[in-house]
Amino acid sequence: MNMLTIQNDSGLLAVDIGGTSVKYGYWIKQEMQDLGKFATPSTWPEMKAQLLSLPEQIAKPIHGVAVSLPGSVNVSTGQISGVTAVPYLTDFPIRDELSEGFKRPVTIQNDANCAGLAEAWIGNAKDVSSVALLVIGTGIGGSLIQDGKLLTGRDHFMGEFGYSIMDGNDRTLSDLASPVKMAQRYTQASHSTQIVEAPEIFERAKTGDLLANDCLNNMLRWLSLAAYNVITSFDPDRLLIGGGISVRDDFLKMFRNRVHTLLVKKGATVTTDIDRCRFCNQSNLIGAVAQFQNEYPETSTVH
């Protein structure tokens, strides 16, 4: 591991590795600057080469690198395990290899955990003690935070709500409730020659398309059941919804109503707030910065 050296004008390189793209930015003075992205490479050597070229591209002083990525992340060992959208990232000391390449300290954290850290730090959960996060994307991710600290569990798997089995056919929440799956089901059932994306399904449901309405209601049903289970299991102060779909006011209203109806129906007298995440595209980057500052507290008072 490389030693931390902070210059007066240095910042952090933040990186968010996803299944289709890699986003990056430069964090300094409580602001994310120089945002950019590139397509996720198909091999680790290609990925590593592109990552190590970022400091030269940004051309600003960097004292550390904060990385958000998919998978079960062991912060202590600096390795990733389990099923991930980028399989070549697993089962080797990725943090130390990157640190050696960057010649700077590197931290890594799961992407949904990063989103939760961002919200707890400076987002829509900064004013509460406990928060549960549901990230709705290609799959369903999540995180749990208590008093600003991640709850990770024995095998760093806590908050992986997408793995929850939801029916008698062993289908998971990710199988049933992601907008991508909804779009696939609608496209197949409507015999469309092209994928009809989730936003279009919302609009078609508004105009009376019965199939669109049915697909939308099914997705909302499974998400509401999952939220009910999270709320009654962990009793958080706030449940935050992330992912692209969370920016829709119509979705948030329907989701809140359905969860509230379930809670009342079952006599669950809880008062958990339900809201969307403050950050969308930058949440993982900002949360990666929060993780770096947690591991290197001396940087939190500098930038």
PDB file of N, CA and C in Angstrom, residues 230-302:
ATOM      1  N   VAL A 230     -38.155  -4.762   3.910  1.00  0.00           N
ATOM      2  CA  VAL A 230     -36.996  -4.019   4.418  1.00  0.00           C
ATOM      3  C   VAL A 230     -37.401  -3.160   5.613  1.00  0.00           C
ATOM      4  N   ILE A 231     -38.513  -2.452   5.474  1.00  0.00           N
ATOM      5  CA  ILE A 231     -38.962  -1.553   6.543  1.00  0.00           C
ATOM      6  C   ILE A 231     -39.308  -2.327   7.812  1.00  0.00           C
ATOM      7  N   THR A 232     -40.039  -3.427   7.669  1.00  0.00           N
ATOM      8  CA  THR A 232     -40.452  -4.175   8.859  1.00  0.00           C
ATOM      9  C   THR A 232     -39.305  -4.988   9.455  1.00  0.00           C
ATOM     10  N   SER A 233     -38.265  -5.258   8.674  1.00  0.00           N
ATOM     11  CA  SER A 233     -37.112  -6.003   9.188  1.00  0.00           C
ATOM     12  C   SER A 233     -36.108  -5.098   9.893  1.00  0.00           C
ATOM     13  N   PHE A 234     -35.903  -3.886   9.349  1.00  0.00           N
ATOM     14  CA  PHE A 234     -34.834  -3.023   9.862  1.00  0.00           C
ATOM     15  C   PHE A 234     -35.340  -1.734  10.506  1.00  0.00           C
ATOM     16  N   ASP A 235     -36.599  -1.377  10.277  1.00  0.00           N
ATOM     17  CA  ASP A 235     -37.211  -0.196  10.893  1.00  0.00           C
ATOM     18  C   ASP A 235     -36.332   1.050  10.755  1.00  0.00           C
ATOM     19  N   PRO A 236     -35.918   1.408   9.535  1.00  0.00           N
ATOM     20  CA  PRO A 236     -35.050   2.573   9.365  1.00  0.00           C
ATOM     21  C   PRO A 236     -35.826   3.882   9.499  1.00  0.00           C
ATOM     22  N   ASP A 237     -35.099   4.954   9.810  1.00  0.00           N
ATOM     23  CA  ASP A 237     -35.728   6.276   9.811  1.00  0.00           C
ATOM     24  C   ASP A 237     -36.229   6.638   8.419  1.00  0.00           C
ATOM     25  N   ARG A 238     -35.460   6.233   7.415  1.00  0.00           N
ATOM     26  CA  ARG A 238     -35.805   6.628   6.049  1.00  0.00           C
ATOM     27  C   ARG A 238     -35.436   5.513   5.071  1.00  0.00           C
ATOM     28  N   LEU A 239     -36.292   5.328   4.084  1.00  0.00           N
ATOM     29  CA  LEU A 239     -36.009   4.438   2.958  1.00  0.00           C
ATOM     30  C   LEU A 239     -35.836   5.308   1.729  1.00  0.00           C
ATOM     31  N   LEU A 240     -34.679   5.197   1.096  1.00  0.00           N
ATOM     32  CA  LEU A 240     -34.400   5.982  -0.102  1.00  0.00           C
ATOM     33  C   LEU A 240     -34.385   5.079  -1.327  1.00  0.00           C
ATOM     34  N   ILE A 241     -34.937   5.596  -2.417  1.00  0.00           N
ATOM     35  CA  ILE A 241     -34.988   4.880  -3.684  1.00  0.00           C
ATOM     36  C   ILE A 241     -34.009   5.534  -4.652  1.00  0.00           C
ATOM     37  N   GLY A 242     -33.142   4.717  -5.245  1.00  0.00           N
ATOM     38  CA  GLY A 242     -32.182   5.220  -6.217  1.00  0.00           C
ATOM     39  C   GLY A 242     -32.363   4.557  -7.565  1.00  0.00           C
ATOM     40  N   GLY A 243     -31.532   4.958  -8.520  1.00  0.00           N
ATOM     41  CA  GLY A 243     -31.657   4.466  -9.883  1.00  0.00           C
ATOM     42  C   GLY A 243     -32.428   5.445 -10.744  1.00  0.00           C
ATOM     43  N   GLY A 244     -32.302   5.296 -12.047  1.00  0.00           N
ATOM     44  CA  GLY A 244     -32.906   6.250 -12.973  1.00  0.00           C
ATOM     45  C   GLY A 244     -34.402   6.417 -12.807  1.00  0.00           C
ATOM     46  N   ILE A 245     -35.099   5.340 -12.449  1.00  0.00           N
ATOM     47  CA  ILE A 245     -36.557   5.402 -12.325  1.00  0.00           C
ATOM     48  C   ILE A 245     -36.992   6.272 -11.148  1.00  0.00           C
ATOM     49  N   SER A 246     -36.100   6.470 -10.178  1.00  0.00           N
ATOM     50  CA  SER A 246     -36.469   7.206  -8.965  1.00  0.00           C
ATOM     51  C   SER A 246     -36.710   8.688  -9.219  1.00  0.00           C
ATOM     52  N   VAL A 247     -36.248   9.214 -10.344  1.00  0.00           N
ATOM     53  CA  VAL A 247     -36.448  10.643 -10.625  1.00  0.00           C
ATOM     54  C   VAL A 247     -37.877  10.932 -11.083  1.00  0.00           C
ATOM     55  N   ARG A 248     -38.643   9.902 -11.388  1.00  0.00           N
ATOM     56  CA  ARG A 248     -40.015  10.090 -11.851  1.00  0.00           C
ATOM     57  C   ARG A 248     -40.942  10.360 -10.666  1.00  0.00           C
ATOM     58  N   ASP A 249     -41.627  11.492 -10.700  1.00  0.00           N
ATOM     59  CA  ASP A 249     -42.576  11.823  -9.631  1.00  0.00           C
ATOM     60  C   ASP A 249     -43.741  10.841  -9.592  1.00  0.00           C
ATOM     61  N   ASP A 250     -44.194  10.399 -10.771  1.00  0.00           N
ATOM     62  CA  ASP A 250     -45.329   9.469 -10.801  1.00  0.00           C
ATOM     63  C   ASP A 250     -44.957   8.131 -10.170  1.00  0.00           C
ATOM     64  N   PHE A 251     -43.740   7.665 -10.438  1.00  0.00           N
ATOM     65  CA  PHE A 251     -43.300   6.409  -9.827  1.00  0.00           C
ATOM     66  C   PHE A 251     -43.213   6.540  -8.308  1.00  0.00           C
ATOM     67  N   LEU A 252     -42.592   7.614  -7.830  1.00  0.00           N
ATOM     68  CA  LEU A 252     -42.418   7.782  -6.386  1.00  0.00           C
ATOM     69  C   LEU A 252     -43.767   7.836  -5.672  1.00  0.00           C
ATOM     70  N   LYS A 253     -44.728   8.532  -6.269  1.00  0.00           N
ATOM     71  CA  LYS A 253     -46.060   8.641  -5.656  1.00  0.00           C
ATOM     72  C   LYS A 253     -46.736   7.276  -5.582  1.00  0.00           C
ATOM     73  N   MET A 254     -46.714   6.524  -6.686  1.00  0.00           N
ATOM     74  CA  MET A 254     -47.343   5.200  -6.696  1.00  0.00           C
ATOM     75  C   MET A 254     -46.649   4.259  -5.721  1.00  0.00           C
ATOM     76  N   PHE A 255     -45.333   4.323  -5.678  1.00  0.00           N
ATOM     77  CA  PHE A 255     -44.548   3.455  -4.798  1.00  0.00           C
ATOM     78  C   PHE A 255     -44.866   3.743  -3.333  1.00  0.00           C
ATOM     79  N   ARG A 256     -44.855   5.017  -2.966  1.00  0.00           N
ATOM     80  CA  ARG A 256     -45.182   5.393  -1.584  1.00  0.00           C
ATOM     81  C   ARG A 256     -46.570   4.893  -1.183  1.00  0.00           C
ATOM     82  N   ASN A 257     -47.540   5.115  -2.063  1.00  0.00           N
ATOM     83  CA  ASN A 257     -48.919   4.719  -1.755  1.00  0.00           C
ATOM     84  C   ASN A 257     -49.042   3.217  -1.543  1.00  0.00           C
ATOM     85  N   ARG A 258     -48.372   2.454  -2.387  1.00  0.00           N
ATOM     86  CA  ARG A 258     -48.473   0.997  -2.286  1.00  0.00           C
ATOM     87  C   ARG A 258     -47.808   0.482  -1.005  1.00  0.00           C
ATOM     88  N   VAL A 259     -46.647   1.030  -0.682  1.00  0.00           N
ATOM     89  CA  VAL A 259     -45.971   0.591   0.546  1.00  0.00           C
ATOM     90  C   VAL A 259     -46.810   0.958   1.767  1.00  0.00           C
ATOM     91  N   HIS A 260     -47.342   2.171   1.773  1.00  0.00           N
ATOM     92  CA  HIS A 260     -48.182   2.607   2.898  1.00  0.00           C
ATOM     93  C   HIS A 260     -49.409   1.707   3.041  1.00  0.00           C
ATOM     94  N   THR A 261     -50.029   1.355   1.919  1.00  0.00           N
ATOM     95  CA  THR A 261     -51.210   0.481   1.949  1.00  0.00           C
ATOM     96  C   THR A 261     -50.869  -0.878   2.554  1.00  0.00           C
ATOM     97  N   LEU A 262     -49.722  -1.431   2.179  1.00  0.00           N
ATOM     98  CA  LEU A 262     -49.295  -2.719   2.734  1.00  0.00           C
ATOM     99  C   LEU A 262     -49.069  -2.628   4.238  1.00  0.00           C
ATOM    100  N   LEU A 263     -48.406  -1.566   4.673  1.00  0.00           N
ATOM    101  CA  LEU A 263     -48.117  -1.404   6.099  1.00  0.00           C
ATOM    102  C   LEU A 263     -49.405  -1.297   6.912  1.00  0.00           C
ATOM    103  N   VAL A 264     -50.356  -0.507   6.410  1.00  0.00           N
ATOM    104  CA  VAL A 264     -51.635  -0.350   7.107  1.00  0.00           C
ATOM    105  C   VAL A 264     -52.400  -1.673   7.120  1.00  0.00           C
ATOM    106  N   LYS A 265     -52.414  -2.352   5.980  1.00  0.00           N
ATOM    107  CA  LYS A 265     -53.148  -3.615   5.854  1.00  0.00           C
ATOM    108  C   LYS A 265     -52.660  -4.652   6.862  1.00  0.00           C
ATOM    109  N   LYS A 266     -51.345  -4.676   7.087  1.00  0.00           N
ATOM    110  CA  LYS A 266     -50.766  -5.673   7.986  1.00  0.00           C
ATOM    111  C   LYS A 266     -50.609  -5.163   9.418  1.00  0.00           C
ATOM    112  N   GLY A 267     -51.054  -3.939   9.669  1.00  0.00           N
ATOM    113  CA  GLY A 267     -50.991  -3.409  11.023  1.00  0.00           C
ATOM    114  C   GLY A 267     -49.596  -3.077  11.499  1.00  0.00           C
ATOM    115  N   ALA A 268     -48.705  -2.788  10.564  1.00  0.00           N
ATOM    116  CA  ALA A 268     -47.328  -2.430  10.919  1.00  0.00           C
ATOM    117  C   ALA A 268     -47.270  -0.934  11.218  1.00  0.00           C
ATOM    118  N   THR A 269     -47.177  -0.596  12.480  1.00  0.00           N
ATOM    119  CA  THR A 269     -47.249   0.813  12.892  1.00  0.00           C
ATOM    120  C   THR A 269     -45.867   1.451  12.866  1.00  0.00           C
ATOM    121  N   VAL A 270     -45.281   1.532  11.688  1.00  0.00           N
ATOM    122  CA  VAL A 270     -43.969   2.158  11.531  1.00  0.00           C
ATOM    123  C   VAL A 270     -44.144   3.496  10.821  1.00  0.00           C
ATOM    124  N   THR A 271     -43.164   4.370  11.005  1.00  0.00           N
ATOM    125  CA  THR A 271     -43.267   5.730  10.455  1.00  0.00           C
ATOM    126  C   THR A 271     -42.084   6.065   9.556  1.00  0.00           C
ATOM    127  N   THR A 272     -41.503   5.072   8.922  1.00  0.00           N
ATOM    128  CA  THR A 272     -40.361   5.282   8.028  1.00  0.00           C
ATOM    129  C   THR A 272     -40.720   6.235   6.890  1.00  0.00           C
ATOM    130  N   ASP A 273     -39.887   7.262   6.695  1.00  0.00           N
ATOM    131  CA  ASP A 273     -40.043   8.146   5.540  1.00  0.00           C
ATOM    132  C   ASP A 273     -39.621   7.409   4.277  1.00  0.00           C
ATOM    133  N   ILE A 274     -40.260   7.717   3.166  1.00  0.00           N
ATOM    134  CA  ILE A 274     -39.844   7.184   1.865  1.00  0.00           C
ATOM    135  C   ILE A 274     -39.565   8.356   0.943  1.00  0.00           C
ATOM    136  N   ASP A 275     -38.367   8.381   0.391  1.00  0.00           N
ATOM    137  CA  ASP A 275     -37.978   9.484  -0.482  1.00  0.00           C
ATOM    138  C   ASP A 275     -37.035   8.956  -1.552  1.00  0.00           C
ATOM    139  N   ARG A 276     -36.701   9.793  -2.495  1.00  0.00           N
ATOM    140  CA  ARG A 276     -35.705   9.435  -3.506  1.00  0.00           C
ATOM    141  C   ARG A 276     -34.320   9.892  -3.051  1.00  0.00           C
ATOM    142  N   CYS A 277     -33.296   9.352  -3.677  1.00  0.00           N
ATOM    143  CA  CYS A 277     -31.936   9.797  -3.412  1.00  0.00           C
ATOM    144  C   CYS A 277     -31.732  11.211  -3.956  1.00  0.00           C
ATOM    145  N   ARG A 278     -30.892  11.966  -3.297  1.00  0.00           N
ATOM    146  CA  ARG A 278     -30.557  13.302  -3.793  1.00  0.00           C
ATOM    147  C   ARG A 278     -29.702  13.200  -5.048  1.00  0.00           C
ATOM    148  N   PHE A 279     -28.773  12.268  -5.023  1.00  0.00           N
ATOM    149  CA  PHE A 279     -27.836  12.141  -6.132  1.00  0.00           C
ATOM    150  C   PHE A 279     -28.264  10.994  -7.043  1.00  0.00           C
ATOM    151  N   CYS A 280     -28.055  11.173  -8.314  1.00  0.00           N
ATOM    152  CA  CYS A 280     -28.389  10.116  -9.271  1.00  0.00           C
ATOM    153  C   CYS A 280     -27.112   9.652  -9.964  1.00  0.00           C
ATOM    154  N   ASN A 281     -26.667  10.380 -10.964  1.00  0.00           N
ATOM    155  CA  ASN A 281     -25.505   9.954 -11.732  1.00  0.00           C
ATOM    156  C   ASN A 281     -24.194  10.021 -10.956  1.00  0.00           C
ATOM    157  N   GLN A 282     -24.127  10.888  -9.934  1.00  0.00           N
ATOM    158  CA  GLN A 282     -22.870  11.061  -9.212  1.00  0.00           C
ATOM    159  C   GLN A 282     -22.841  10.343  -7.866  1.00  0.00           C
ATOM    160  N   SER A 283     -23.902   9.631  -7.513  1.00  0.00           N
ATOM    161  CA  SER A 283     -23.980   9.063  -6.163  1.00  0.00           C
ATOM    162  C   SER A 283     -22.833   8.107  -5.859  1.00  0.00           C
ATOM    163  N   ASN A 284     -22.500   7.237  -6.797  1.00  0.00           N
ATOM    164  CA  ASN A 284     -21.437   6.265  -6.548  1.00  0.00           C
ATOM    165  C   ASN A 284     -20.075   6.942  -6.446  1.00  0.00           C
ATOM    166  N   LEU A 285     -19.864   7.977  -7.253  1.00  0.00           N
ATOM    167  CA  LEU A 285     -18.601   8.716  -7.182  1.00  0.00           C
ATOM    168  C   LEU A 285     -18.460   9.416  -5.834  1.00  0.00           C
ATOM    169  N   ILE A 286     -19.511  10.093  -5.407  1.00  0.00           N
ATOM    170  CA  ILE A 286     -19.464  10.823  -4.137  1.00  0.00           C
ATOM    171  C   ILE A 286     -19.330   9.851  -2.968  1.00  0.00           C
ATOM    172  N   GLY A 287     -20.030   8.728  -3.040  1.00  0.00           N
ATOM    173  CA  GLY A 287     -19.915   7.727  -1.986  1.00  0.00           C
ATOM    174  C   GLY A 287     -18.538   7.097  -1.930  1.00  0.00           C
ATOM    175  N   ALA A 288     -17.894   6.937  -3.080  1.00  0.00           N
ATOM    176  CA  ALA A 288     -16.522   6.426  -3.094  1.00  0.00           C
ATOM    177  C   ALA A 288     -15.591   7.386  -2.362  1.00  0.00           C
ATOM    178  N   VAL A 289     -15.825   8.692  -2.543  1.00  0.00           N
ATOM    179  CA  VAL A 289     -15.051   9.707  -1.814  1.00  0.00           C
ATOM    180  C   VAL A 289     -15.285   9.563  -0.311  1.00  0.00           C
ATOM    181  N   ALA A 290     -16.548   9.365   0.077  1.00  0.00           N
ATOM    182  CA  ALA A 290     -16.867   9.181   1.499  1.00  0.00           C
ATOM    183  C   ALA A 290     -16.133   7.974   2.075  1.00  0.00           C
ATOM    184  N   GLN A 291     -16.074   6.884   1.300  1.00  0.00           N
ATOM    185  CA  GLN A 291     -15.349   5.693   1.752  1.00  0.00           C
ATOM    186  C   GLN A 291     -13.866   6.004   1.944  1.00  0.00           C
ATOM    187  N   PHE A 292     -13.277   6.737   1.008  1.00  0.00           N
ATOM    188  CA  PHE A 292     -11.860   7.107   1.125  1.00  0.00           C
ATOM    189  C   PHE A 292     -11.634   7.921   2.393  1.00  0.00           C
ATOM    190  N   GLN A 293     -12.514   8.873   2.646  1.00  0.00           N
ATOM    191  CA  GLN A 293     -12.363   9.717   3.827  1.00  0.00           C
ATOM    192  C   GLN A 293     -12.587   8.932   5.118  1.00  0.00           C
ATOM    193  N   ASN A 294     -13.421   7.898   5.067  1.00  0.00           N
ATOM    194  CA  ASN A 294     -13.591   7.029   6.234  1.00  0.00           C
ATOM    195  C   ASN A 294     -12.307   6.265   6.543  1.00  0.00           C
ATOM    196  N   GLU A 295     -11.614   5.838   5.491  1.00  0.00           N
ATOM    197  CA  GLU A 295     -10.382   5.074   5.681  1.00  0.00           C
ATOM    198  C   GLU A 295      -9.177   5.970   5.934  1.00  0.00           C
ATOM    199  N   TYR A 296      -9.248   7.205   5.443  1.00  0.00           N
ATOM    200  CA  TYR A 296      -8.171   8.180   5.652  1.00  0.00           C
ATOM    201  C   TYR A 296      -8.793   9.453   6.218  1.00  0.00           C
ATOM    202  N   PRO A 297      -9.147   9.441   7.516  1.00  0.00           N
ATOM    203  CA  PRO A 297      -9.893  10.562   8.114  1.00  0.00           C
ATOM    204  C   PRO A 297      -9.182  11.905   8.002  1.00  0.00           C
ATOM    205  N   GLU A 298      -7.864  11.882   7.877  1.00  0.00           N
ATOM    206  CA  GLU A 298      -7.134  13.145   7.774  1.00  0.00           C
ATOM    207  C   GLU A 298      -7.493  13.932   6.518  1.00  0.00           C
ATOM    208  N   THR A 299      -8.070  13.249   5.513  1.00  0.00           N
ATOM    209  CA  THR A 299      -8.449  13.958   4.284  1.00  0.00           C
ATOM    210  C   THR A 299      -9.800  14.646   4.407  1.00  0.00           C
ATOM    211  N   SER A 300     -10.614  14.263   5.380  1.00  0.00           N
ATOM    212  CA  SER A 300     -11.974  14.808   5.465  1.00  0.00           C
ATOM    213  C   SER A 300     -11.987  16.267   5.880  1.00  0.00           C
ATOM    214  N   THR A 301     -10.950  16.732   6.547  1.00  0.00           N
ATOM    215  CA  THR A 301     -10.900  18.133   6.977  1.00  0.00           C
ATOM    216  C   THR A 301     -10.134  19.006   6.000  1.00  0.00           C
ATOM    217  N   VAL A 302      -9.535  18.361   4.992  1.00  0.00           N
ATOM    218  CA  VAL A 302      -8.753  19.118   4.009  1.00  0.00           C
ATOM    219  C   VAL A 302      -9.614  19.524   2.836  1.00  0.00           C
TER     220      VAL A 302
END
